[in-house]
Coordinates of C-alpha atoms and ligand atoms in Angstrom, one line a residue:
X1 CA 20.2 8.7 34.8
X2 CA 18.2 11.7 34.2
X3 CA 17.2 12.3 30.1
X4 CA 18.9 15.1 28.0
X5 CA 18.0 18.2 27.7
X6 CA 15.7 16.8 24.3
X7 CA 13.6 15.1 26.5
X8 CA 10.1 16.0 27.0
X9 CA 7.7 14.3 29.1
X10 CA 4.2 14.4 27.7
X11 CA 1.9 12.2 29.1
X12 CA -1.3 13.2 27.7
X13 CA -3.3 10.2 27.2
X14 CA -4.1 9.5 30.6
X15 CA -6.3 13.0 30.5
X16 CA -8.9 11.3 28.5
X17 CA -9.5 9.1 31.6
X18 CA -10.2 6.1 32.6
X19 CA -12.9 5.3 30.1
X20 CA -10.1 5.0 27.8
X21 CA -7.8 2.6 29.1
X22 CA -6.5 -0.3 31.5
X23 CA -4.2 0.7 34.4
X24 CA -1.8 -3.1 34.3
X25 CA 1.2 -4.4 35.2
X26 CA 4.4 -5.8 32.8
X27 CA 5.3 -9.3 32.6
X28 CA 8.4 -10.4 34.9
X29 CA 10.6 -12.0 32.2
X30 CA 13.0 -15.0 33.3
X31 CA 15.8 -13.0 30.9
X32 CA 16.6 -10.1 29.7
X33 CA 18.5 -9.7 26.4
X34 CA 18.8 -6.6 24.1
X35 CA 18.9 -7.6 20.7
X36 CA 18.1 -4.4 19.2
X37 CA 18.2 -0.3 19.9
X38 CA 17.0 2.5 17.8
X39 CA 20.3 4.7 19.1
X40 CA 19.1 7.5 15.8
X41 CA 15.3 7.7 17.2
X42 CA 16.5 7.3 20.8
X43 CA 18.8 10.7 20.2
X44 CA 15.7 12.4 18.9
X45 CA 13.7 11.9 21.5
X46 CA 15.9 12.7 24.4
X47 CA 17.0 9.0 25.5
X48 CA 19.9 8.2 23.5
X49 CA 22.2 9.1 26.7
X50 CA 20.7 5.7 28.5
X51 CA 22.9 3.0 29.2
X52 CA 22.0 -0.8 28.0
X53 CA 21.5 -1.2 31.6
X54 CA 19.2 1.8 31.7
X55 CA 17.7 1.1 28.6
X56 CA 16.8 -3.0 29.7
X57 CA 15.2 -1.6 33.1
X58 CA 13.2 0.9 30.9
X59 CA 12.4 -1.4 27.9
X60 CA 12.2 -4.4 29.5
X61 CA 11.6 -4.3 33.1
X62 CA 9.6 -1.4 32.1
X63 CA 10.4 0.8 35.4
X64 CA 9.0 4.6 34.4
X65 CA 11.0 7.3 32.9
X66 CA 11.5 10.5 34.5
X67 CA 8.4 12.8 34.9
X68 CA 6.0 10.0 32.3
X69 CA 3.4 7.6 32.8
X70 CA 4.0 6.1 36.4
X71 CA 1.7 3.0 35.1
X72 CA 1.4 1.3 31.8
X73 CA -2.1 2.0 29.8
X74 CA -3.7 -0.8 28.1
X75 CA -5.8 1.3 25.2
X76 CA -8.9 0.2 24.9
X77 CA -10.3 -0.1 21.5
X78 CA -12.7 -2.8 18.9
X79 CA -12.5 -3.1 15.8
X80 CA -13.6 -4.7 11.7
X81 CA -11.4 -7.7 11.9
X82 CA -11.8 -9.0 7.8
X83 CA -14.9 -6.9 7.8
X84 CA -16.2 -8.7 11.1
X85 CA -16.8 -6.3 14.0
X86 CA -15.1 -8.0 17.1
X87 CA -16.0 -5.8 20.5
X88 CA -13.4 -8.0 22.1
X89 CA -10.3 -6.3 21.2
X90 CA -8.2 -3.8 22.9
X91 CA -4.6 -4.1 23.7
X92 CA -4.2 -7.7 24.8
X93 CA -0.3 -7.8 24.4
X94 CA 0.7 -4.1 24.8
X95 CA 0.4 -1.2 26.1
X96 CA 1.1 2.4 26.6
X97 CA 4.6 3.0 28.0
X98 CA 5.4 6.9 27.7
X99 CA 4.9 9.7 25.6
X100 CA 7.2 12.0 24.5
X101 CA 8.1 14.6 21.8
X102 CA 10.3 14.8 18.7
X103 CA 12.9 17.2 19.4
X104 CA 12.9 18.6 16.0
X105 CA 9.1 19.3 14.8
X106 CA 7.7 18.9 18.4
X107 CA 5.4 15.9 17.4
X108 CA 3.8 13.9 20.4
X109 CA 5.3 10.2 20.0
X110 CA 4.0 7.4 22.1
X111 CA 6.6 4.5 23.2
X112 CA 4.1 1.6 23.4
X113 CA 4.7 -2.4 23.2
X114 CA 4.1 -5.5 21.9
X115 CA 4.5 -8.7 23.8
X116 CA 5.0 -7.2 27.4
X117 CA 2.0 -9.5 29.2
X118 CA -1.4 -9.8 29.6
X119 CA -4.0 -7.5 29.9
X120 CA -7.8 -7.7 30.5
X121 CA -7.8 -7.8 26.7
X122 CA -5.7 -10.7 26.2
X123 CA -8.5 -13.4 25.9
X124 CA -7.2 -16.0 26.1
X125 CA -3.6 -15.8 24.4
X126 CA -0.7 -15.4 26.3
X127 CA 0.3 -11.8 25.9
X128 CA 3.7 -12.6 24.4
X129 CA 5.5 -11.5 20.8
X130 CA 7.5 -14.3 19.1
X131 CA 11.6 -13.3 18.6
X132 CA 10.9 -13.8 14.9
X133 CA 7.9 -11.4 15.2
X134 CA 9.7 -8.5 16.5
X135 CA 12.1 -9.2 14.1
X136 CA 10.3 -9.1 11.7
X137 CA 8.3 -5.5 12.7
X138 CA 12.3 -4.2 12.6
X139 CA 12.6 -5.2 9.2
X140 CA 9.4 -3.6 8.1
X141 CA 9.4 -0.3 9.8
X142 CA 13.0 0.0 9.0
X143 CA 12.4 -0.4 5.3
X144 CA 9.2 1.7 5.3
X145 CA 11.1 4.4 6.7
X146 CA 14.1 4.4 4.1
X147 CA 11.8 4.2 1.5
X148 CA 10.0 7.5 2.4
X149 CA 6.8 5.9 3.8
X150 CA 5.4 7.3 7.3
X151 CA 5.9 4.5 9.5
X152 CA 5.7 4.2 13.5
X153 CA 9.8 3.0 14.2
X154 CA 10.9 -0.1 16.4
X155 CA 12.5 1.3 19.1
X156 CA 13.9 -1.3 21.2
X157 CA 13.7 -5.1 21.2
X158 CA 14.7 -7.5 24.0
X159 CA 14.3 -11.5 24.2
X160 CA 12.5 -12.7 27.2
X161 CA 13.6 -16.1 27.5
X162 CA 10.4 -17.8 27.3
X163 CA 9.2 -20.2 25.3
X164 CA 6.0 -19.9 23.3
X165 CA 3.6 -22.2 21.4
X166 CA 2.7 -20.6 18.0
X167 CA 0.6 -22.4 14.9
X168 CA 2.6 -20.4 12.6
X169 CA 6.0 -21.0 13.7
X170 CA 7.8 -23.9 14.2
X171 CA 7.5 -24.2 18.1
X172 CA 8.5 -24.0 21.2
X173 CA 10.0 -20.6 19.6
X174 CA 11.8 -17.2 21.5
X175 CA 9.9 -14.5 22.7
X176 CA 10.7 -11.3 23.1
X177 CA 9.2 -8.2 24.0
X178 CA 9.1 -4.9 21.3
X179 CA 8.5 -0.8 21.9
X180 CA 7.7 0.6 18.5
X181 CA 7.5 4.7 18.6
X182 CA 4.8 5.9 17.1
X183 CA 2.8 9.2 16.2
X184 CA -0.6 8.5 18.2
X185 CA -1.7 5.2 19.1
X186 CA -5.8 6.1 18.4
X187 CA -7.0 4.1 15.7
X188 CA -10.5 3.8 13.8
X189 CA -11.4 1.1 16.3
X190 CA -11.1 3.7 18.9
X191 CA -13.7 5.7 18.4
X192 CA -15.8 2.7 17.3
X193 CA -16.1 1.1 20.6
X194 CA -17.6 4.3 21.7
X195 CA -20.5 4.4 19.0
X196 CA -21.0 0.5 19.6
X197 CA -21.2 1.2 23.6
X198 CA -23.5 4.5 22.6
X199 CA -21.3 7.0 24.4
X200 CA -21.6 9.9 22.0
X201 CA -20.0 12.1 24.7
X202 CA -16.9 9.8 24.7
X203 CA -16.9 10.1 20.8
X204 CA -16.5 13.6 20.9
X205 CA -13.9 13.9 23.8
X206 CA -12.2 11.9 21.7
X207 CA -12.5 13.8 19.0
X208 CA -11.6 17.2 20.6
X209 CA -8.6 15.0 22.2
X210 CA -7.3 14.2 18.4
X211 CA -7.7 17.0 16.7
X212 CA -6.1 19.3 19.5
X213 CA -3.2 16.5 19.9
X214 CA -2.8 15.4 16.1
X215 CA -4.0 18.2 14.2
X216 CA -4.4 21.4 15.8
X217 CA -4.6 23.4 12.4
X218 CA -8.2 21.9 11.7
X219 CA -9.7 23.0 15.1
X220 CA -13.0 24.7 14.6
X221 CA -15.2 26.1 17.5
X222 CA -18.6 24.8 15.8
X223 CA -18.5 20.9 16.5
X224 CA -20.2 19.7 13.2
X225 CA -17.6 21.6 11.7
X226 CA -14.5 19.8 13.6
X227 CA -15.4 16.6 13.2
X228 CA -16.3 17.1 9.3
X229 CA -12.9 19.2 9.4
X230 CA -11.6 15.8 10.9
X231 CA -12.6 13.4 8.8
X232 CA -11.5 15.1 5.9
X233 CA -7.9 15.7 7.6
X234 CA -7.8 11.6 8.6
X235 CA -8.6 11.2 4.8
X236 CA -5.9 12.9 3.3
X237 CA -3.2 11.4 5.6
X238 CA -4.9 7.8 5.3
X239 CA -4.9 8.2 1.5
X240 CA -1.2 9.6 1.7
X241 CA 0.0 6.3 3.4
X242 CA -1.9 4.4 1.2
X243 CA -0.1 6.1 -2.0
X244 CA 3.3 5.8 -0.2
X245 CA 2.6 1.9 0.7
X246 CA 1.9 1.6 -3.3
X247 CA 4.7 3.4 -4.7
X248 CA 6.9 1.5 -2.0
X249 CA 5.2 -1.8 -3.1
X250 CA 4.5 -3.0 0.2
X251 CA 1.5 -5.0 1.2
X252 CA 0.4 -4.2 4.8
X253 CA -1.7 -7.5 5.4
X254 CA -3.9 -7.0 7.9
X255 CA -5.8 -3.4 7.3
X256 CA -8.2 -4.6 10.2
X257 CA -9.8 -1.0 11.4
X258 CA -7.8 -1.6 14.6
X259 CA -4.5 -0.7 12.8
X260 CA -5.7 2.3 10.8
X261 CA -4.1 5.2 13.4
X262 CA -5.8 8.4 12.9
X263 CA -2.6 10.4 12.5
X264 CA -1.9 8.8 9.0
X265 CA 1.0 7.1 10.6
X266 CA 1.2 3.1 9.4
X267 CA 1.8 0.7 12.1
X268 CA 1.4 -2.9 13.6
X269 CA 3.0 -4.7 11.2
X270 CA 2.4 -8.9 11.4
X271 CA 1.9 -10.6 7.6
X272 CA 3.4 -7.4 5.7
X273 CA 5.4 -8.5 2.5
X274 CA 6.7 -6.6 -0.5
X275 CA 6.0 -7.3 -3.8
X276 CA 8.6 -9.0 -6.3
X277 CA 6.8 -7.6 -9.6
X278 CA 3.6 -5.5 -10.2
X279 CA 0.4 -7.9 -8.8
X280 CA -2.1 -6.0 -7.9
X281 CA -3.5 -9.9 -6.6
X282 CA -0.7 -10.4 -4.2
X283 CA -1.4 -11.0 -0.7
X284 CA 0.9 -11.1 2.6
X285 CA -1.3 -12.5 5.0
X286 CA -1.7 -16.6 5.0
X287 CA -5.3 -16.5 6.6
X288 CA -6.7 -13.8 4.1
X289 CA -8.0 -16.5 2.0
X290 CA -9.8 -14.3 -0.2
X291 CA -7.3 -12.0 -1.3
X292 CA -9.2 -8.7 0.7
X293 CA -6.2 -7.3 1.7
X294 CA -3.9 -7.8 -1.4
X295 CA -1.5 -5.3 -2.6
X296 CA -4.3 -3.9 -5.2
X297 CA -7.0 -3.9 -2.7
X298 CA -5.5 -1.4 -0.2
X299 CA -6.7 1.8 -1.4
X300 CA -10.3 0.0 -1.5
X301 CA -9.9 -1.1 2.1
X302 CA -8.5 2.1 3.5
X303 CA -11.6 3.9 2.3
X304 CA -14.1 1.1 3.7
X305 CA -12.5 1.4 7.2
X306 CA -12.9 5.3 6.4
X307 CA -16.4 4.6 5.9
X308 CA -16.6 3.2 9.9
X309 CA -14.7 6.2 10.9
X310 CA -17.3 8.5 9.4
X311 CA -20.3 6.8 11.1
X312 CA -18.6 7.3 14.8
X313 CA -18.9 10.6 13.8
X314 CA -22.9 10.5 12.9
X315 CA -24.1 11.7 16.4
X316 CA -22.0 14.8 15.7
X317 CA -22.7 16.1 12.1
X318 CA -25.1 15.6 9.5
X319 CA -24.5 12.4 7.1
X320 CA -24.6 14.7 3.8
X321 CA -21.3 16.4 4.7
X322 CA -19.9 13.3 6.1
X323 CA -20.4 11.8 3.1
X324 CA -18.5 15.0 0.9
X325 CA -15.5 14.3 3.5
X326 CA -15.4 10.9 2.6
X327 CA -15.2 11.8 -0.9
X328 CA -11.7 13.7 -0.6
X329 CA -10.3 10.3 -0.1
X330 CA -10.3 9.3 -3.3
X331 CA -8.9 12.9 -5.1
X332 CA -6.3 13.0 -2.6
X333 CA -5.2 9.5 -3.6
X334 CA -4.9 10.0 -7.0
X335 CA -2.7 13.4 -5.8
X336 CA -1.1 11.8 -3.5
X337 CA 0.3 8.4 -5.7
X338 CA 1.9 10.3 -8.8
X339 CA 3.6 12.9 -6.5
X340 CA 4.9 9.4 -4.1
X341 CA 6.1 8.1 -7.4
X342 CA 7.8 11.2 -8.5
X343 CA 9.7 11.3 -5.4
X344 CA 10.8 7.8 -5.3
X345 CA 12.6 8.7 -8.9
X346 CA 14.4 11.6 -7.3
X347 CA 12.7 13.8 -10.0
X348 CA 10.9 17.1 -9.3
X349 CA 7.8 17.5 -9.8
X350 CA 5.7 19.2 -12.6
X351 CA 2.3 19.2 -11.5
X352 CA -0.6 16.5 -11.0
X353 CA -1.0 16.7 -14.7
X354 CA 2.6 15.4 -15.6
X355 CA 3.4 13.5 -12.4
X356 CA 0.1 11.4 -13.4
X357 CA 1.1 10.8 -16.9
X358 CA 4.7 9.7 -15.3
X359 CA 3.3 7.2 -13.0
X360 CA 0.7 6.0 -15.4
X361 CA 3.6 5.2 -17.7
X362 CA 5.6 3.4 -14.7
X363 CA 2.4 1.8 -13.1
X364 CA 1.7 0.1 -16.8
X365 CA 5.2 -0.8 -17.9
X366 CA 5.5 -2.7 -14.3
X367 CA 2.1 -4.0 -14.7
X368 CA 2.7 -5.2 -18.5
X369 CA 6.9 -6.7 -18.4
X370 CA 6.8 -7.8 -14.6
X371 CA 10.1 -6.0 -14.3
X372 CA 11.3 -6.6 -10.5
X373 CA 9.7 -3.7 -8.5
X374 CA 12.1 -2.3 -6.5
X375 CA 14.9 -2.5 -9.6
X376 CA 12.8 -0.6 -11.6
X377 CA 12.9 2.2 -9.1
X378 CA 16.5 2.2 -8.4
X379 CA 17.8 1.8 -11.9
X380 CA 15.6 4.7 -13.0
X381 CA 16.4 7.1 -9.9
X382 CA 17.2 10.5 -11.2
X383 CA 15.3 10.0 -14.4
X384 CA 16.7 10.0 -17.8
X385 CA 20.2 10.8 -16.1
X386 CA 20.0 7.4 -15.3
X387 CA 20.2 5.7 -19.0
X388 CA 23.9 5.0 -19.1
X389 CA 23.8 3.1 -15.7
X390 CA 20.2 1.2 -16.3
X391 CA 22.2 0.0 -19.2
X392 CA 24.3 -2.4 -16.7
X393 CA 21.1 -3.0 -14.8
X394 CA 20.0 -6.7 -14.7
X395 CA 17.1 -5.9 -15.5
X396 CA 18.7 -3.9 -19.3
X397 CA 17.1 -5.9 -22.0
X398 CA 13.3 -5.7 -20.3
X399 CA 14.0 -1.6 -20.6
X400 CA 15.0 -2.4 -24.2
X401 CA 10.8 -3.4 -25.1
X402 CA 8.1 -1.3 -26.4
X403 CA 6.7 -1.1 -23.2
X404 CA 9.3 1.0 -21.3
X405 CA 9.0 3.6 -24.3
X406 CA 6.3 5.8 -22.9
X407 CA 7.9 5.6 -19.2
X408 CA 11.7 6.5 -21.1
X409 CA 9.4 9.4 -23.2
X410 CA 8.0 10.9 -19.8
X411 CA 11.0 10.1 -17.8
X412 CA 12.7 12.8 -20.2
X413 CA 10.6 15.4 -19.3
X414 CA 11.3 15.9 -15.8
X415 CA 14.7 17.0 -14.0
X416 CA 16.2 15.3 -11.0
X417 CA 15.1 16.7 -7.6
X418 CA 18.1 19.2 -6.9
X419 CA 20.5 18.7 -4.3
X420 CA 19.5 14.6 -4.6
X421 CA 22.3 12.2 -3.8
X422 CA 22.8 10.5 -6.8
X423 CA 26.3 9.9 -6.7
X424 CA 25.7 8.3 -3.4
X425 CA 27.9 4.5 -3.2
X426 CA 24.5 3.0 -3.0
X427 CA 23.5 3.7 -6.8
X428 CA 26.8 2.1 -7.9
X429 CA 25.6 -1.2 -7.2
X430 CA 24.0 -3.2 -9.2
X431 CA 20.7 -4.2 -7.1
X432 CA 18.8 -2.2 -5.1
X433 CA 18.3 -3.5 -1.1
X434 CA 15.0 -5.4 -1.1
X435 CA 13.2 -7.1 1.6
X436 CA 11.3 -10.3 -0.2
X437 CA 9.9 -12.5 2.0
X438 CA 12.9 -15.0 0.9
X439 CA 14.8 -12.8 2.0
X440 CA 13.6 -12.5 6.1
X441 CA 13.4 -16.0 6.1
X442 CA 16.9 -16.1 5.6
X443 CA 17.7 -13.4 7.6
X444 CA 15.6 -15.5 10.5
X445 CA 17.6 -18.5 9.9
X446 CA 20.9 -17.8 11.4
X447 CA 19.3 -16.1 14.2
X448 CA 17.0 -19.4 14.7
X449 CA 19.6 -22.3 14.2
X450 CA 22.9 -20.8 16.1
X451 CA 21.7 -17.3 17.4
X452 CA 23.9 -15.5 14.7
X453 CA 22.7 -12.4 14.3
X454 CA 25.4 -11.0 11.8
X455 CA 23.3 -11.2 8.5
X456 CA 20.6 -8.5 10.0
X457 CA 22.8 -6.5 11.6
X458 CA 24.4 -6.1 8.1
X459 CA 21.1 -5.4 6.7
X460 CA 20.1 -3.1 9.0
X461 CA 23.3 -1.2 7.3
X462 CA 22.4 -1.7 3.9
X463 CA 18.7 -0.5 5.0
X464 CA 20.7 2.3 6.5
X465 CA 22.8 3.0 3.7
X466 CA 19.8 3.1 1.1
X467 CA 18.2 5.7 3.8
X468 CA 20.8 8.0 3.4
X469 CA 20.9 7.6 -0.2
X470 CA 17.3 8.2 -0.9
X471 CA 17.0 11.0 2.5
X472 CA 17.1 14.2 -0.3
X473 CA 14.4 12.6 -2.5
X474 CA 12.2 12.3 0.9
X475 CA 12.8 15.4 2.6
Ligands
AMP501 P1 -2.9 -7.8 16.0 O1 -3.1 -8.9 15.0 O2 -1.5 -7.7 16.6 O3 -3.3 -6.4 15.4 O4 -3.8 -8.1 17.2 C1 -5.2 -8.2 17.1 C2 -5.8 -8.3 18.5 O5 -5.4 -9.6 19.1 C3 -5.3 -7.2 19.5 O6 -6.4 -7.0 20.4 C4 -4.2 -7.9 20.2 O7 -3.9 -7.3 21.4 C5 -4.7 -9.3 20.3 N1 -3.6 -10.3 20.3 C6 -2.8 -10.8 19.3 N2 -1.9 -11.7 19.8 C7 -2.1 -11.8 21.1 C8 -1.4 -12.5 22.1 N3 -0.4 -13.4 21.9 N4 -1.9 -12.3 23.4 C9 -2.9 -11.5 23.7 N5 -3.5 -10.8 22.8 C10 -3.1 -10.9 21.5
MG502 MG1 -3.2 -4.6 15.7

C-alpha cells in the first residue's frame, strides 16, 4: 500500500557516504509476531494507514518503504564505554531502516532497530534483542514521553521466535526485534571515530551534515564559527535532557558517549530505572559497580562526554572558545532544571530567579523526608490549588513536617499554568502511575510465564492516560 499523503521520504544519511556506514542485510526470523505498534507516531509520520500484514513485512521482514532507504545502514560509530574508549563499536544489532519527517514541525526522524541481525559490528554477539528488552525500551520511552522528557519513541515491536542465551536473564529467553523513531541517530561517538582514525575532513562533513540536518538556525559560513556555534547548540539540548531526566527522576544507566545523540534527543535505553525517593546515589545499571552513572552523577557525566565532543572538534577551531562553549553547559542546566520542575507542577513560570527558589525548596524537601518521587509531583500539580486534595494523598502527614514549609511557602507564589488539565480523571486518583523497577518485573511476569500480555497493555493506558493529563503542562 502506498503511505498517506503525511508521508515523506527523506533519506538523507546515505549522502554522507560510505565512510559512514555498513550496507547489510536483516535477519530471516523463524516467526513473526507483532506484539506492539505505535498507531499515534505511526499517524504522524505518514504510516498509520499500513496493515499488520504491511506493517510485519516492513518492521520485521524489513522489505523498504516507498521512495526510502532500498538497504539498511549499519552506522558506524566508537565510543567512552565507563570512560574506556572502545574503537570496536558501531551498530552490531541495528541499523538504519528509513528516514522520514514529522508531519507537524517537519523534523527528520530516523526508524532504526534493535535486534534485527548481525552486522560487521557485532563481534561476536548474536545480533538479537531479548522480548523482555524491547519491552522494556516500551516502557521507558513511553513513560519519558508522558512525563515531558524528549525521548526517541518505540515504534514497532515483533517477537522473532528464537531463542537466545543471555547472562542477565533467565535463559533460553524470547527474542524479538524493536524500531524505535528517533530525532538523529549521530551520537558523540560518531564524530569520535573520525578524530581517532585522523580524518578531520570526515569530522567536518559531519559537522556541516548535523548542523544543516539538526539545527539549521546555527549555520555560520566561517567554519570555526559553526562548529563553536555547534557545540554550544549540542550543550544546551544535552543539558535540557539532562534537567528533564532529573525532574522526571529517571536514571538513564548507561551514558556511554555512544548514546549521547547530538540532537538532544535521549535514547537507547537498557539498565534505565526511576527512582523511588530522592538518591542522588541510585544507580540502574548492575555492572556500574561504582556508582558513575547514578541518578546524581548525570549532569557530571553529560558534560564529560561533552568534553569528548569538544576535542573532535579541535582540528576545526581554537581550544579557548571551545572551552567558553563548554562552559554554557553548566548555566543552561541550572536554566534548564527549575523551568523542568516548574512545568512538571503545571505552574507558570516566574523567572530563573523564582523557578530556582521553587525547585530548590522541592529538590531539599525530597532530599530531606524521602517523600516518594513521583507522589510528590502529582499531589502537588497545580500548586497550592492542590492543598485540599494532597490532603487525601498517602503521602499527607510527610507534607504536614517542617520540611515541606518552604516548598508550601513557594508553591504559593506561583499560579497554575493556564488552560492545564487539572480536573483531568487522572488527578482524582490517589497515586500517580509510576514505573519502579518492581513494577516491570511484574509487568514481565505474565508475559514470561503464560504469554499474557493484559497487565501492559493496561499500562500502556494508564501511561496514556497520564499523557493526556500532563500534555498542557508540556506543550
Ligand atoms: P548498547 O549497550 O545497546 O548501547 O550496545 C553497545 C554496543 O554493543 C553497540 O555497539 C551494540 O551494537 C553492541 N551490542 C550490544 N548487544 C549486542 C548483541 N546482542 N549483538 C551484537 N552487538 C551488540
Ligand atoms: Mg547504545
Amino acid at each position: 500500500m502506498p503511505p498517506s499523503a503525511a508521508y515523506r521520504a527523506a533519506t538523507c544519511h546515505q549522502d554522507l557516504g560510505p565512510d559512514f556506514y555498513d550496507i547489510v542485510q536483516p535477519a530471516r526470523f523463524p516467526d513473526l509476531i507483532l506484539r506492539y505498534r505505535n498507531q499515534r507516531w505511526a499517524e504522524k509520520v505518514g504510516l498509520g494507514s499500513l496493515t499488520d500484514e504491511e506493517w510485519i513485512d516492513h518492521f520485521g521482514r524489513f522489505t523498504p518503504l516507498p521512495e526510502n532507504l532500498d538497504q539498511p545502514l549499519a552506522l558506524r560509530y566508537h565510543g567512552h564505554q565507563f570512560r574506556s574508549y572502545n574503537p570496536h563499536l558501531g551498530d552490531g544489532r541495528g541499523f538504519l531502516f528509513a528516514q522520514v519527517r514529522d508531519a507537524e514541525d517537519g523534523r527528520l526522524l530516523d526508524l532504526a532497530t534493535k535486534g534485527s541481525g548481525q552486522t560487521p559490528w557485532s563481534r561476536h554477539a548474536d545480533g538479537r534483542l531479548t522480548l523482555k528488552g524491547g519491552v522494556r525500551e516500551i516502557l521507558a520511552t513511553e513513560m519519558l514521553e508522558a512525563l515531558g522528557v524528549d525521548t526517541s519513541k518505540s515504534f514497532s515491536l515483533i517477537e522473532t521466535g528464537e531463542d537466545l542465551e543471555r547472562g542477565d536473564e533467565p535463559s533460553p529467553t524470547r527474542s524479538s526485534v524493536l524500531v524505535r523513531l528517533s530525532h538523529s541517530h549521530i551520537r558523540i561517538g560518531t564524530f569520535q571515530r573520525f578524530l581517532y582514525l585522523n580524518e578531520p575532513h570526515n569530522i567536518r562533513k559531519l559537522l556541516d551534515y548535523s548542523v544543516r540536518t539538526y539545527m539549521p538556525e546555527i549555520w555560520h559560513d566561517d567554519e570555526a564559527a559553526r562548529a563553536i556555534a555547534f557545540l554550544e547548540e549540542v550543550c544546551r539540548r544535552v543539558a535540557r535532557m539532562g534537567a528533564q531526566w532529573m525532574a522526571a527522576g529517571f536514571v538513564h544507566g548507561v551514558l556511554n558517549t555512544d548514546n549521547i545523540n547530538i540532537t538532544g534527543e535521549s535514547f537507547d535505553y537498557g539498565s534505565w530505572r526511576f527512582l523511588p525517593s530522592y538518591d542522588p546515589a541510585f544507580t540502574a545499571a548492575y555492572f556500574d559497580e561504582t556508582g558513575l552513572y547514578a541518578f546524581g552523577r548525570q549532569p557530571d557525566a553529560l558534560l564529560w562526554n561533552l568534553y569528548r565532543l569538544a576535542e573532535c572538534l579541535l582540528p576545526l577551531a581554537p581550544q579557548a572558545s571551545l572551552e567558553q562553549a563548554l562552559a554554557t553547559f553548566e548555566p543552561a542546566l541550572h536554566r534548564e532544571f527549575p523551568a523542568t520542575i516548574t512545568r512538571r507542577l503545571g505552574l507558570q513560570s516566574k523567572g530563573v530567579e523564582q523557578d530556582g527558589a521553587l525547585a530548590k525548596a522541592v529538590w531539599t524537601f525530597l532530599h530531606e523526608s524521602k517523600a516518594p518521587f513521583e507522589q510528590t509531583f502529582f499531589d502537588w500539580y497545580g500548586g497550592a490549588l492542590s492543598t485540599e486534595r494532597a490532603k487525601k494523598s498517602p503521602s499527607s502527614a510527610i507534607y504536614d513536617q517542617a520540611s515541606f514549609e518552604p516548598v508550601q511557602h513557594a508553591l504559593s507564589t506561583f499560579e497554575p499554568t493556564p488552560g492545564i488539565r487539572f480536573d483531568h480523571p487522572y488527578f482524582a486518583r490517589e497515586k500517580p502511575c509510576t514505573m519502579l523497577i518492581e513494577e516491570v518485573e511484574a509487568l514481565w511476569a505474565p508475559i514470561a510465564a503464560e504469554d499474557n500480555w493484559s497487565s501492559l497493555k493496561t499500562k500502556l493506558g494508564d501511561i496514556r492516560n497520564m499523557a493526556e493529563a500532563y500534555v498542557s503542562a508540556f506543550d
